[in-house]
XYZ file of N, CA, C and O in Angstrom:
448
model
N 10.945 -29.266 5.921
C 9.845 -28.621 5.777
C 8.769 -29.196 6.408
O 8.373 -30.245 6.548
N 8.375 -27.993 7.278
C 6.830 -28.157 8.083
C 5.844 -28.346 7.451
O 5.427 -27.335 6.740
N 4.936 -29.634 7.436
C 3.701 -29.537 7.001
C 2.515 -29.235 8.118
O 2.356 -29.806 8.818
N 2.233 -27.778 7.847
C 1.056 -27.282 8.762
C -0.340 -27.717 8.477
O -1.019 -27.953 9.308
N -0.473 -28.456 7.277
C -1.907 -29.067 7.063
C -1.968 -30.502 8.116
O -3.027 -30.400 8.716
N -0.825 -30.840 8.336
C -0.603 -32.330 9.148
C -0.845 -31.649 10.508
O -1.696 -32.393 11.161
N -0.515 -30.728 10.821
C -0.497 -30.192 12.522
C -1.895 -29.677 12.388
O -2.410 -30.025 13.304
N -2.458 -29.190 11.578
C -4.032 -28.945 11.618
C -5.034 -29.829 11.829
O -5.792 -29.863 12.658
N -4.499 -30.962 10.780
C -5.598 -32.265 11.153
C -5.387 -32.879 12.385
O -6.190 -33.248 12.921
N -3.854 -32.968 12.787
C -4.139 -33.443 14.146
C -4.831 -32.826 15.507
O -5.479 -33.104 16.079
N -4.596 -31.549 15.247
C -5.209 -30.601 16.165
C -6.761 -30.760 16.051
O -7.405 -31.107 17.342
N -7.332 -31.048 15.093
C -8.881 -31.143 14.782
C -9.201 -32.524 15.109
O -10.155 -32.627 15.877
N -8.210 -33.517 14.914
C -8.407 -35.022 15.390
C -8.708 -34.802 16.855
O -9.480 -35.545 17.451
N -7.645 -34.551 17.490
C -7.712 -34.703 19.188
C -8.744 -33.651 19.659
O -9.533 -33.863 20.758
N -9.052 -32.294 18.983
C -10.294 -31.713 19.358
C -11.450 -32.458 19.225
O -12.224 -32.525 20.115
N -11.887 -33.207 18.031
C -12.914 -33.817 17.796
C -13.354 -35.023 18.829
O -14.080 -35.227 19.371
N -11.937 -35.739 19.305
C -11.765 -36.925 20.201
C -12.227 -36.188 21.287
O -13.032 -36.951 22.357
N -12.112 -35.305 21.906
C -12.794 -34.524 23.032
C -14.106 -34.204 23.194
O -14.706 -33.913 23.720
N -14.466 -34.091 21.844
C -15.956 -33.662 21.358
C -16.256 -32.280 21.517
O -17.485 -31.536 22.125
N -14.936 -31.638 21.487
C -15.121 -30.121 21.279
C -15.455 -29.450 20.195
O -14.699 -29.867 19.083
N -15.954 -28.238 20.034
C -16.120 -27.398 19.057
C -14.736 -26.409 18.845
O -13.763 -26.490 19.973
N -14.741 -25.874 17.930
C -13.236 -24.721 17.835
C -13.551 -23.770 18.611
O -12.719 -23.313 19.452
N -14.838 -23.398 19.176
C -14.964 -22.196 19.993
C -14.430 -22.489 21.354
O -13.955 -22.071 22.118
N -14.793 -24.411 21.783
C -14.257 -24.727 23.207
C -12.876 -24.661 23.097
O -12.333 -24.379 24.244
N -12.341 -25.038 22.061
C -10.824 -25.301 21.981
C -10.142 -24.103 22.318
O -9.282 -23.537 23.012
N -10.849 -22.879 21.505
C -10.188 -21.385 21.661
C -10.437 -20.989 23.281
O -9.468 -20.119 23.644
N -11.675 -21.176 23.533
C -11.960 -20.754 24.971
C -10.883 -21.429 26.013
O -10.110 -20.732 27.052
N -10.706 -22.871 25.739
C -9.626 -23.421 26.771
C -8.273 -23.122 26.529
O -7.372 -23.265 27.447
N -7.939 -22.777 25.434
C -6.476 -22.592 25.003
C -6.070 -20.935 25.044
O -5.033 -20.591 24.890
N -7.393 -20.115 25.099
C -6.972 -18.657 25.141
C -6.514 -17.839 23.667
O -6.034 -17.045 23.723
N -6.836 -18.589 22.621
C -6.665 -18.364 21.503
C -8.079 -18.021 20.863
O -9.134 -18.523 20.907
N -8.047 -17.048 19.845
C -9.234 -16.598 19.123
C -9.876 -17.899 18.272
O -9.180 -18.417 17.873
N -11.252 -17.751 18.146
C -11.890 -19.063 17.678
C -11.458 -19.063 15.880
O -11.157 -19.732 15.428
N -11.385 -17.824 15.465
C -10.797 -17.440 14.224
C -9.728 -18.225 13.870
O -9.340 -18.735 12.706
N -8.781 -18.151 14.775
C -7.434 -18.580 14.777
C -7.264 -20.107 14.400
O -6.504 -20.560 13.966
N -8.293 -20.920 15.514
C -8.267 -22.130 15.598
C -8.659 -22.605 14.236
O -8.097 -23.451 13.433
N -9.621 -22.027 13.672
C -10.138 -22.361 12.381
C -8.861 -22.185 11.135
O -8.922 -23.146 10.574
N -8.413 -21.175 11.216
C -7.297 -20.942 10.219
C -6.082 -22.117 10.706
O -5.531 -22.633 9.589
N -5.679 -22.057 11.670
C -4.916 -23.150 12.348
C -5.062 -24.709 11.621
O -4.359 -25.451 10.892
N -6.321 -25.261 11.805
C -6.934 -26.291 11.554
C -7.028 -26.502 10.199
O -6.518 -27.745 9.663
N -7.242 -25.357 9.024
C -7.295 -25.616 7.825
C -5.645 -25.073 6.914
O -5.649 -24.993 5.772
N -5.034 -24.849 7.890
C -3.405 -24.643 7.616
C -3.514 -23.159 6.887
O -2.502 -23.148 6.117
N -4.242 -22.141 7.052
C -4.341 -21.142 6.367
C -3.424 -20.084 6.920
O -3.212 -19.055 6.492
N -3.215 -20.475 8.099
C -1.753 -19.901 8.719
C -0.917 -20.549 9.478
O -1.228 -21.735 9.883
N 0.387 -20.238 9.658
C 1.289 -21.214 10.301
C 1.161 -20.887 11.880
O 0.844 -19.593 12.453
N 0.954 -21.856 12.371
C 0.904 -21.722 14.031
C 1.853 -21.698 14.659
O 3.462 -22.072 14.237
N 2.176 -20.562 15.330
C 3.397 -20.294 16.060
C 3.820 -21.425 17.315
O 2.803 -21.936 17.968
N 4.955 -21.448 18.002
C 5.207 -22.313 18.567
C 4.431 -22.080 20.069
O 3.826 -22.797 20.697
N 4.369 -20.771 20.406
C 3.388 -20.628 22.102
C 1.905 -20.879 21.620
O 1.229 -21.506 22.254
N 1.451 -20.645 20.296
C 0.045 -20.834 20.329
C -0.056 -22.727 20.238
O -1.025 -23.098 20.796
N 1.019 -23.403 19.762
C 0.853 -24.632 19.635
C 0.911 -25.120 20.830
O 0.151 -26.260 21.345
N 1.807 -24.802 22.005
C 1.871 -25.195 23.529
C 0.449 -24.846 24.037
O 0.235 -25.703 24.988
N -0.005 -23.736 23.668
C -1.423 -23.289 24.447
C -2.395 -24.565 23.938
O -3.158 -24.588 24.642
N -2.339 -24.735 22.836
C -3.285 -25.894 22.224
C -3.033 -27.229 22.915
O -4.028 -27.821 23.304
N -2.177 -27.545 23.164
C -1.444 -28.886 23.200
C -1.937 -28.936 24.696
O -2.736 -29.937 25.078
N -1.650 -28.114 25.583
C -1.961 -27.782 26.978
C -3.789 -28.153 26.973
O -3.967 -28.904 27.953
N -4.265 -27.344 26.188
C -5.920 -27.294 26.164
C -6.420 -28.518 25.952
O -6.994 -29.100 26.741
N -5.880 -29.339 24.869
C -6.324 -30.452 24.546
C -5.732 -31.782 25.489
O -6.280 -32.677 25.335
N -4.732 -31.360 26.244
C -4.288 -32.518 27.287
C -3.290 -33.459 26.504
O -3.311 -34.687 26.761
N -2.629 -33.087 25.511
C -1.802 -33.933 24.645
C -0.502 -33.103 24.578
O -0.009 -32.052 25.315
N 0.756 -34.001 24.171
C 2.163 -33.217 24.034
C 2.287 -32.590 22.765
O 1.228 -32.613 21.605
N 3.406 -31.694 22.584
C 3.337 -31.259 21.462
C 3.939 -32.187 20.261
O 3.873 -32.055 18.912
N 4.454 -33.292 20.865
C 4.679 -34.403 20.031
C 3.717 -35.049 19.219
O 3.731 -35.461 18.311
N 2.594 -35.019 20.113
C 1.433 -35.622 19.668
C 0.771 -34.905 18.169
O 0.266 -35.281 17.406
N 1.162 -33.725 18.283
C 0.749 -32.781 17.206
C 1.890 -32.442 16.197
O 1.287 -32.354 14.972
N 2.861 -32.917 16.779
C 3.980 -32.580 15.493
C 4.703 -33.837 14.980
O 5.356 -33.850 14.008
N 4.363 -35.047 15.641
C 5.007 -35.958 15.293
C 5.244 -36.631 13.818
O 6.076 -37.163 13.067
N 4.293 -36.416 13.088
C 4.123 -36.535 11.524
C 5.146 -35.959 10.764
O 5.606 -36.077 9.579
N 5.549 -34.528 11.284
C 6.545 -33.576 10.701
C 8.033 -34.132 11.302
O 8.921 -33.768 10.612
N 7.967 -35.052 12.348
C 9.214 -35.438 12.465
C 9.954 -36.600 11.980
O 9.020 -37.657 11.775
N 11.230 -36.592 11.867
C 11.938 -37.675 11.342
C 12.019 -39.219 12.269
O 12.331 -40.140 11.750
N 12.467 -38.504 13.407
C 12.506 -39.518 14.702
C 10.805 -39.793 15.485
O 11.057 -38.750 16.864
N 10.156 -40.251 15.005
C 8.755 -40.110 15.689
C 8.355 -41.413 15.920
O 7.252 -41.617 16.506
N 9.354 -42.358 15.916
C 8.858 -43.711 16.408
C 8.084 -43.930 17.581
O 7.308 -44.782 17.734
N 8.606 -43.381 18.620
C 8.300 -43.695 19.928
C 6.546 -43.191 20.027
O 5.827 -43.638 20.437
N 6.404 -42.202 19.515
C 5.266 -41.394 19.418
C 4.306 -42.216 18.830
O 2.795 -42.641 19.151
N 4.723 -42.773 17.248
C 3.804 -44.079 16.749
C 3.201 -45.199 17.316
O 2.409 -45.608 17.626
N 4.595 -45.660 18.409
C 4.231 -46.640 18.888
C 3.402 -46.421 20.067
O 2.626 -47.191 20.295
N 3.454 -45.125 20.749
C 2.600 -45.110 21.749
C 1.120 -44.867 21.127
O 0.141 -45.330 21.944
N 1.029 -44.223 20.037
C -0.245 -44.079 19.539
C -1.116 -45.452 18.944
O -2.171 -45.967 19.329
N -0.062 -46.526 18.645
C -0.594 -47.810 18.409
C -0.919 -48.369 19.659
O -2.181 -49.008 19.682
N -0.271 -48.401 20.895
C -0.493 -49.063 21.836
C -2.068 -48.474 22.331
O -2.771 -49.300 23.039
N -2.122 -47.323 22.362
C -3.135 -46.335 23.001
C -4.429 -47.278 21.760
O -5.568 -47.456 22.553
N -4.369 -47.238 20.668
C -5.726 -47.804 19.931
C -5.641 -49.450 20.475
O -6.986 -49.747 20.001
N -4.720 -50.161 20.865
C -4.924 -51.480 20.980
C -5.461 -51.717 22.484
O -5.899 -53.033 22.633
N -5.404 -50.544 23.329
C -5.942 -51.105 24.674
C -7.002 -51.523 24.922
O -7.330 -52.766 25.870
N -8.065 -51.505 24.189
C -9.369 -51.800 24.579
C -9.646 -53.134 23.336
O -10.897 -53.605 23.191
N -8.649 -53.399 22.655
C -9.112 -54.628 21.835
C -8.995 -56.149 22.541
O -8.507 -56.479 23.498
N -10.069 -56.721 21.942
C -10.055 -58.322 22.266
C -9.226 -58.791 22.020
O -8.230 -58.623 21.072
N -8.758 -60.186 22.454
C -7.893 -61.060 21.983
C -7.907 -61.400 20.154
O -7.024 -61.309 19.570
N -9.473 -61.578 20.020
C -9.534 -62.041 18.478
C -9.153 -60.722 17.573
O -8.625 -60.933 16.384
N -9.459 -59.520 17.961
C -9.145 -58.410 17.264
C -7.656 -58.127 17.429
O -7.076 -57.474 16.131
N -7.033 -58.266 18.528
C -5.502 -58.142 18.282
C -4.778 -58.973 17.501
O -3.991 -58.557 16.722
N -5.180 -60.312 17.464
C -5.154 -61.232 16.257
C -5.165 -60.679 14.846
O -4.274 -60.896 13.795
N -6.174 -60.161 14.579
C -6.835 -59.893 13.393
C -5.987 -58.587 12.756
O -5.141 -58.368 11.659
N -5.540 -57.715 13.907
C -4.871 -56.443 13.540
C -3.641 -56.817 13.446
O -2.937 -56.443 12.553
N -2.859 -57.894 14.163
C -1.588 -58.313 13.960
C -1.185 -58.996 12.545
O -0.341 -58.609 11.833
N -2.131 -59.587 12.004
C -2.137 -59.948 10.636
C -2.265 -59.048 9.477
O -1.515 -58.881 8.659
N -3.029 -57.831 9.945
C -3.201 -56.754 9.202
C -1.801 -56.243 8.831
O -1.476 -55.825 7.647
N -1.019 -55.864 10.010
C 0.104 -55.346 9.862
C 1.139 -56.010 9.495
O 2.066 -55.427 8.673
N 0.959 -57.407 9.641
C 2.071 -58.451 8.818
C 2.405 -58.162 7.276
O 3.021 -57.885 6.301
N 0.671 -58.341 6.664
C 0.458 -57.901 5.384
C 0.871 -56.598 4.997
O 1.592 -56.634 3.935
N 0.330 -55.646 5.646
C 0.797 -54.409 5.217
C 2.338 -54.114 5.234
O 2.742 -53.357 4.384
N 3.150 -54.580 6.057
C 4.366 -54.340 5.908
C 5.100 -55.207 4.699
O 5.806 -54.642 4.158
N 4.472 -56.285 4.574
C 5.106 -57.136 3.327
C 4.909 -56.234 1.948
O 5.524 -56.196 1.364
N 3.487 -55.614 2.009
C 3.016 -54.880 0.777
C 4.122 -53.694 0.864
O 4.298 -53.460 -0.578
N 4.435 -52.899 1.954
C 5.365 -51.726 1.717
C 6.754 -52.077 1.610
O 7.195 -51.047 0.900
N 7.116 -53.241 1.604
C 8.365 -53.551 1.455
C 8.861 -54.097 0.183
O 10.134 -54.433 -0.263
N 7.834 -54.251 -0.773
C 7.931 -55.131 -1.975
C 8.287 -53.860 -2.862
O 7.876 -52.765 -2.707
N 9.585 -54.165 -3.462
C 10.393 -53.078 -4.518
C 9.461 -53.375 -5.761
O 9.198 -54.433 -6.116
N 9.182 -52.044 -6.343
C 8.465 -52.044 -7.758
C 9.662 -52.645 -8.623
O 10.754 -52.244 -8.444
N 9.132 -53.325 -9.500
C 9.731 -53.890 -10.523
C 10.164 -53.140 -11.666
O 9.241 -52.270 -12.346
């Protein structure tokens, strides 16, 4: 099942990262501004052609917008993590690695 709410959130996140309004994304993608709003709120299902127009306008891949809906999304997740880490200091990287280790341990604990 496709979670259109997740796709809308991804679009909104990438749009805001660029500092764009919905109107600017609409202009860049050739899609009506009201449609952008509906897509971001999952009030409408985004079509494949529209998704491609939005991805191209934002300068991202369709995988970037869809990966949380994909079963095989490890490569996109790893790329996202790498992107988040590129500007970290050695101390920040160490702290983040400790957080990841702890989080993995917590996630892997089986409920009793």
